[in-house]
Tab-separated table of C-alpha atoms in Angstrom:
chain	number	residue	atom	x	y	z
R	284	UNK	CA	-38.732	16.995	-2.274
R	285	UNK	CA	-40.926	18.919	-4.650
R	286	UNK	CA	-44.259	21.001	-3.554
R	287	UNK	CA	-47.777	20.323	-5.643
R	288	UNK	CA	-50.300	21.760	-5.002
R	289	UNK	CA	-49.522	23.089	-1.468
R	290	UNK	CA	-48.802	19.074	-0.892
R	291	UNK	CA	-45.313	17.005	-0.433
R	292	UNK	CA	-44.392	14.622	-2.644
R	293	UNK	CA	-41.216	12.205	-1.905
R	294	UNK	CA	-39.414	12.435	-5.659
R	295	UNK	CA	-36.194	10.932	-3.810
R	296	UNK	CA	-35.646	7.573	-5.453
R	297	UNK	CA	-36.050	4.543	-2.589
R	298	UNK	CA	-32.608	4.003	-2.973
R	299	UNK	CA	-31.499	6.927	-2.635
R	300	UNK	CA	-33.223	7.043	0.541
R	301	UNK	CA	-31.670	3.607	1.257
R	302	UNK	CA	-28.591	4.921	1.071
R	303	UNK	CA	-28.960	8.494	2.760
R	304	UNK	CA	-30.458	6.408	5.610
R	305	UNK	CA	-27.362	3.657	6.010
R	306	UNK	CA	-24.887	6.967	6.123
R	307	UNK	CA	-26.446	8.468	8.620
R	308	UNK	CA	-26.124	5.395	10.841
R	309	UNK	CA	-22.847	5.199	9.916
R	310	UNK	CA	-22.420	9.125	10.576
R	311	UNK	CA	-23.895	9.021	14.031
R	312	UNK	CA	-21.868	5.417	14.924
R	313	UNK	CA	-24.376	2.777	14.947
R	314	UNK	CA	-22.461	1.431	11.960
R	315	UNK	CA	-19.121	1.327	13.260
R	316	UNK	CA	-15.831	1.166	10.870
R	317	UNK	CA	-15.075	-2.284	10.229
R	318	UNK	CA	-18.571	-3.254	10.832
R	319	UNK	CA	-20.438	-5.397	7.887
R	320	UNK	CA	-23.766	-4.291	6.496
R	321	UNK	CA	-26.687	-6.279	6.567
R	322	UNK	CA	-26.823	-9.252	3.646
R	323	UNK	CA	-28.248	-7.928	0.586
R	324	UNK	CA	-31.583	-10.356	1.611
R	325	UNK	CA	-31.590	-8.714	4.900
R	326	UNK	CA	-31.552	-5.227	3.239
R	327	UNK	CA	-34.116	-6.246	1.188
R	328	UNK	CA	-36.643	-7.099	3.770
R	329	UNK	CA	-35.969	-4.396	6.103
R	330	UNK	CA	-36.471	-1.947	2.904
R	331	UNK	CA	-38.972	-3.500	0.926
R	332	UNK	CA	-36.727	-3.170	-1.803
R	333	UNK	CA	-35.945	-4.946	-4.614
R	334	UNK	CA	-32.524	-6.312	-5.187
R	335	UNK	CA	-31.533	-3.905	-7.491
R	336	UNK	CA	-32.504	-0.946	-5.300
R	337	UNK	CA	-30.557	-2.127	-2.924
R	338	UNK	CA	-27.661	-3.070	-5.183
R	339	UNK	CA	-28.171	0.494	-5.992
R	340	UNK	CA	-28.090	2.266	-2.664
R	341	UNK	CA	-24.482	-0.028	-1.245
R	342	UNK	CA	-22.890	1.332	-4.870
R	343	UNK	CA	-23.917	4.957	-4.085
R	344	UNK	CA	-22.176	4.580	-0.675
R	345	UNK	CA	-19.053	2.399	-2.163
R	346	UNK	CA	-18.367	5.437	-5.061
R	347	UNK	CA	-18.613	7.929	-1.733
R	348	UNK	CA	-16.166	5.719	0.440
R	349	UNK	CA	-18.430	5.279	3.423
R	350	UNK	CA	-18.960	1.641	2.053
R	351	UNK	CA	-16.453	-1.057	0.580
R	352	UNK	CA	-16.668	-4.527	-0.519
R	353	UNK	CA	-13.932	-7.247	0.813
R	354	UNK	CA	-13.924	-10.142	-1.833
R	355	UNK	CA	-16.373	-13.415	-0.304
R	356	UNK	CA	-16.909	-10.988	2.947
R	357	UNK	CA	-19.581	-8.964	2.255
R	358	UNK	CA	-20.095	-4.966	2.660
R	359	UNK	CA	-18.031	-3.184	5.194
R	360	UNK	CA	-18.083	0.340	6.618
R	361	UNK	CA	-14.885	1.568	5.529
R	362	UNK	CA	-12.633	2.201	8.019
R	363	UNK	CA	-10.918	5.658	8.580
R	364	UNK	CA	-6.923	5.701	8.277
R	365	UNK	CA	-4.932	8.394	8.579
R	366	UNK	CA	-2.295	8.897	6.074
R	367	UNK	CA	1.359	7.702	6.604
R	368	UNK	CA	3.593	10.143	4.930
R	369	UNK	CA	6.676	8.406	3.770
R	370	UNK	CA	9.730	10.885	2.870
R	371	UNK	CA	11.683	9.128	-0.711
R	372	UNK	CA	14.419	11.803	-0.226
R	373	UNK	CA	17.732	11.660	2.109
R	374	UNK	CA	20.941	10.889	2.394
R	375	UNK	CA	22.235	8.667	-0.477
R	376	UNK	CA	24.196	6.048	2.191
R	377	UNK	CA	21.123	5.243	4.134
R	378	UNK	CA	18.211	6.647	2.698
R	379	UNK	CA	14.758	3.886	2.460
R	380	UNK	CA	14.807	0.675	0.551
R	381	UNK	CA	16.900	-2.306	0.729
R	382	UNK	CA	15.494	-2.952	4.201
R	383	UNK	CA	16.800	-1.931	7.489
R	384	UNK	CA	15.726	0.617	10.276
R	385	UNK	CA	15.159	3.691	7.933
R	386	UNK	CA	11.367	2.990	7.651
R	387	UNK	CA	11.085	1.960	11.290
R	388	UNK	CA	12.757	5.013	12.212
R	389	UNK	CA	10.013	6.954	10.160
R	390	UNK	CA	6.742	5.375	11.494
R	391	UNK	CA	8.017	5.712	15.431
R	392	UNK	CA	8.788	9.301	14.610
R	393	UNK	CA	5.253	9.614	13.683
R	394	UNK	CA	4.322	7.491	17.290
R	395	UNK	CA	2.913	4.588	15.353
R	396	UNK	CA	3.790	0.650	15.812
R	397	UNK	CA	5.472	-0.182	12.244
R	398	UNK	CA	6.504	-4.021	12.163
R	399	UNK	CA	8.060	-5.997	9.599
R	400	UNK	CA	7.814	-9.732	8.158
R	401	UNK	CA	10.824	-11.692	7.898
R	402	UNK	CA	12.376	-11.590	4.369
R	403	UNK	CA	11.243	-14.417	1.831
R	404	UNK	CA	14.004	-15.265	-0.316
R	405	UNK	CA	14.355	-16.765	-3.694
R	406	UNK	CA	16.865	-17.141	-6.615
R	407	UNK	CA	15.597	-16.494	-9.707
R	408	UNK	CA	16.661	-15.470	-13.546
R	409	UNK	CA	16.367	-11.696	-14.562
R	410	UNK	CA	13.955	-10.926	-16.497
R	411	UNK	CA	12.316	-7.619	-18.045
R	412	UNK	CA	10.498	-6.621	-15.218
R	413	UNK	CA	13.867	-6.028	-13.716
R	414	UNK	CA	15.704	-4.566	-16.657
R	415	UNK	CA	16.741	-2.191	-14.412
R	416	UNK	CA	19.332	-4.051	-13.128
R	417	UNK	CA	20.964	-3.975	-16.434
R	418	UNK	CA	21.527	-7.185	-16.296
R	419	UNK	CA	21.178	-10.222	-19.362
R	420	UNK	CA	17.769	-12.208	-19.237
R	421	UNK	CA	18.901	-15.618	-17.694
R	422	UNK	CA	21.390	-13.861	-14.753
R	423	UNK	CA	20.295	-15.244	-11.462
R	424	UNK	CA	19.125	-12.646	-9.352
R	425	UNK	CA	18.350	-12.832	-5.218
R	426	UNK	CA	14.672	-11.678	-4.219
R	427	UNK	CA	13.863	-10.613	-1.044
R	428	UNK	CA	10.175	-9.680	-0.506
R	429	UNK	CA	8.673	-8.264	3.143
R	430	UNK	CA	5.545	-7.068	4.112
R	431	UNK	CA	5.221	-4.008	5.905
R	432	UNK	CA	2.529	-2.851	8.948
R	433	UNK	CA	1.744	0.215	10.851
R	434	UNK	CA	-0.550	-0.437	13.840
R	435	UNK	CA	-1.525	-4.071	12.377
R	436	UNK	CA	-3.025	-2.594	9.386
R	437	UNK	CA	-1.350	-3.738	5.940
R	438	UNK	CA	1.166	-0.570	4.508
R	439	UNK	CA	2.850	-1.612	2.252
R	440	UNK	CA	5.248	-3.915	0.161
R	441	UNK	CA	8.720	-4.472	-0.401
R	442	UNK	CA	10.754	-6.738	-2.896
R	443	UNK	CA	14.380	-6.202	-3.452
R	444	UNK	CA	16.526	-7.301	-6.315
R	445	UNK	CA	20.002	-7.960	-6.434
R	446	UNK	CA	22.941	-9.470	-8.532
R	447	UNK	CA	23.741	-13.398	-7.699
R	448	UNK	CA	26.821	-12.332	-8.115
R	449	UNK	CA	27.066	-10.226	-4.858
R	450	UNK	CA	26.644	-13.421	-3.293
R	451	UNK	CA	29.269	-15.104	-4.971
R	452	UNK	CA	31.796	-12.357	-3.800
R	453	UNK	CA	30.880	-12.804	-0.477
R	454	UNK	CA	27.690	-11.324	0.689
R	455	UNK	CA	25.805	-14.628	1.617
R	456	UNK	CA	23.480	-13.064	3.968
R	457	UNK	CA	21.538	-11.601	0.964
R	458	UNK	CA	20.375	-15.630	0.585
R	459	UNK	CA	19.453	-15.879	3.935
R	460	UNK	CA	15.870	-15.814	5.432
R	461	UNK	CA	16.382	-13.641	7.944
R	462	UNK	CA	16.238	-9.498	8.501
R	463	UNK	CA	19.508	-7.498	8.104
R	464	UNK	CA	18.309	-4.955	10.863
R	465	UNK	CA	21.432	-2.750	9.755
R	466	UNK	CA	20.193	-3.162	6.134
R	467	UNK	CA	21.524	-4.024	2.760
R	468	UNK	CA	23.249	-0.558	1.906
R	469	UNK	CA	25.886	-0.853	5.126
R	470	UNK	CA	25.574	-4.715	4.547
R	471	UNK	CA	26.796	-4.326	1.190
R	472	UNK	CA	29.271	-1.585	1.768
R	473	UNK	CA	30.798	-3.176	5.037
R	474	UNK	CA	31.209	-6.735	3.262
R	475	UNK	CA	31.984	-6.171	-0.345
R	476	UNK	CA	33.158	-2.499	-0.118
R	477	UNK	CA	30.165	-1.760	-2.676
R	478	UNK	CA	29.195	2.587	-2.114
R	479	UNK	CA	25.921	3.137	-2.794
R	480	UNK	CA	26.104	6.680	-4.180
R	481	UNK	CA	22.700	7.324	-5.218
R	482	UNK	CA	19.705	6.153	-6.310
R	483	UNK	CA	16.626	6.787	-9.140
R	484	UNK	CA	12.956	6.624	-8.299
R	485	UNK	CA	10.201	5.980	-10.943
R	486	UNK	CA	6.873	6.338	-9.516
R	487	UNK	CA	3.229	5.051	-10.930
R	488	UNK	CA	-0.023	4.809	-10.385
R	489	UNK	CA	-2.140	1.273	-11.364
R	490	UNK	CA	-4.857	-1.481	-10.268
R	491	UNK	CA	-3.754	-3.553	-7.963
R	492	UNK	CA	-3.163	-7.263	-9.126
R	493	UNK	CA	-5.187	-9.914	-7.324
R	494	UNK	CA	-2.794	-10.942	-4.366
R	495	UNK	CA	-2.261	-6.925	-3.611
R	496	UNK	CA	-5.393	-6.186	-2.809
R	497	UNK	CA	-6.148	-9.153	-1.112
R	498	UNK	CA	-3.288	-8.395	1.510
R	499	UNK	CA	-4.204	-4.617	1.808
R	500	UNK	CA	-7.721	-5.781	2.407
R	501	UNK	CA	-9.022	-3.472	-0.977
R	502	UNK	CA	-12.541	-2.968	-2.279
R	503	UNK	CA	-12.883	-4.894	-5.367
R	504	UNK	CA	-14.742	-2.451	-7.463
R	505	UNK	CA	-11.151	-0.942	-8.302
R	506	UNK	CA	-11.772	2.301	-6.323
R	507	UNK	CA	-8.158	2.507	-4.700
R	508	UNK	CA	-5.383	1.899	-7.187
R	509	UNK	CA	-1.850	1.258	-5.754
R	510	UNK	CA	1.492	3.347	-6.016
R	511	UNK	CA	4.336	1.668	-6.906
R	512	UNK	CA	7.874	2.919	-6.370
R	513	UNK	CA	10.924	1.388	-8.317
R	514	UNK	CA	14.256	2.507	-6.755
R	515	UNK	CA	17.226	2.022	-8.470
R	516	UNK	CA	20.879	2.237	-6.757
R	517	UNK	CA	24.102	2.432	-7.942
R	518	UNK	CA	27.490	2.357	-7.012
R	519	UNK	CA	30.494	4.083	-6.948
R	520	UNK	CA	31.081	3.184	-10.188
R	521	UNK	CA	27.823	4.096	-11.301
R	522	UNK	CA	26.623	0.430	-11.796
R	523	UNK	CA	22.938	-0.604	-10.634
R	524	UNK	CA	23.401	-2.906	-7.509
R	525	UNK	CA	19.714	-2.915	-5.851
R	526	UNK	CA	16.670	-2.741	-7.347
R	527	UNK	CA	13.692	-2.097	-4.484
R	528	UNK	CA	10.167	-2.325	-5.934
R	529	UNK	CA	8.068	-1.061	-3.449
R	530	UNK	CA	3.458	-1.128	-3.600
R	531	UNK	CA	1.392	0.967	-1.346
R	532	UNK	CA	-1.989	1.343	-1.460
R	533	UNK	CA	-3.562	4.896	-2.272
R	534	UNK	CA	-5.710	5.278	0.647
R	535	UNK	CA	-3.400	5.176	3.275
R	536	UNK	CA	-0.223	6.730	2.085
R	537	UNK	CA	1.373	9.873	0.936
R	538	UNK	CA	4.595	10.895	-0.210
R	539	UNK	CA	6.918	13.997	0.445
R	540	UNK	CA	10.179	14.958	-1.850
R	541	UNK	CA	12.193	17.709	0.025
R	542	UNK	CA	14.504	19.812	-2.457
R	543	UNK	CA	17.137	22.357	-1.279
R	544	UNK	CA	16.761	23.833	1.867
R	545	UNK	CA	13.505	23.461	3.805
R	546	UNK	CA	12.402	24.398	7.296
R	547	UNK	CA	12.071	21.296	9.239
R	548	UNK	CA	9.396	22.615	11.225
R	549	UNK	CA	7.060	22.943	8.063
R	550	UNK	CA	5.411	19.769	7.480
């Protein structure tokens, strides 16, 4: 507001006011999380705007996070989710990936509702984006993708990589569609006598692809990138036998990395 000559002036632009209006309906709960804004048209009218105005005043929410767009939805009030803090460090035996009841055991210790699909599986040849593997292009490797929940909202996502070979020495369940609730790493060590001894994480930061941020439900102006964690085991004799590529969305996760000794009470 600016004073002229002992009068008021409005030098807020309409759609800023637009804008500063929707978030305090949103602010005071008329606009409820989850709930979709009015059509652009229906903006319009109730504004007397123009369509860029009020192309103007959703953007200045979306940037701010009160807003997001869902791909041929509409406009959404973005709905509030509190952080799941997922620990990458622990024992070497059992610690997370590879499936299993580590990351179940997590999210109940945290009193949420985790839940987990049923694995897809598929054969496929090796190829650079699993070079981790060590393995020649053209070896046939055993996928085995889940998707993850916490309270029915998408978390995250899982795809594990192993050796065909590990089937042809005996551990057929890898090629089988179903959960191994004990998971791969006593799987592995119970059938084939294979150690897992420890493990390398590589962690990044990107845009999600097209069917990631249609399954975590993401805004499509690219304001929440995904994390991606690539864990590499190995065994005994220090020979990658699991690579778990794991994707979770930015606005809903965090990571902790314990080192030495560290109160357990400090979180």
């Amino acid at each position: 507001m600016i004073c002229i000559s002992g009068g008021v002036i409005d030098a807020v632009p309409l759609y800023r006011r637009i804008a500063e209006d929707l978030r305090r309906q949103i602010e005071e709960g008329s606009l409820q999380p989850g709930q979709q804004l009015l059509s652009e048209l229906e903006l319009r009218e109730k504004y007397e705007a123009s369509r860029n105005t009020v192309r103007d005043a959703v953007k200045w929410l979306i940037t701010r996070g009160l807003v997001e767009s869902r791909p041929g939805q509409g406009r959404f009030v973005t709905e509030g989710i509190s952080p799941f803090v997922t620990t990458l460090t622990g024992d070497p035996e059992t610690a997370f990936g590879g499936e299993g009841g580590t990351y179940i055991q997590q999210v109940a210790a945290q009193f949420k509702e985790p839940s987990v699909t049923s694995p897809e599986v598929a054969i496929r040849e090796a190829s650079w984006g699993i070079a981790d593997l060590q393995l020649p292009e053209g070896t046939l490797v055993v996928s085995r993708h889940q998707r993850l929940f916490i309270d029915d909202i998408p978390w995250s996502l899982q795809t594990s990589f192993y050796p065909m070979s590990l089937v042809e020495r005996g551990a057929s369940r890898l090629i089988e569609p179903d959960s191994i609730e004990r998971g791969t790493v006593v799987y592995l060590r119970e059938a084939l006598g294979v150690q897992q001894v420890g493990y390398r994480d590589t962690i990044a930061v990107r845009a999600p692809d097209e069917t990631e941020a249609a399954f975590f439900r993401l805004p499509d102006d690219g304001r929440v990138s995904v994390i991606e964690v690539r864990r590499t085991a190995v065994d005994d004799q220090e020979y990658p036998f699991r690579l778990t590529v794991s994707v979770y969305p930015a606005d809903r996760n965090q990571f902790a990395i314990y080192v030495g000794r560290f109160p357990a009470e400090i979180h």
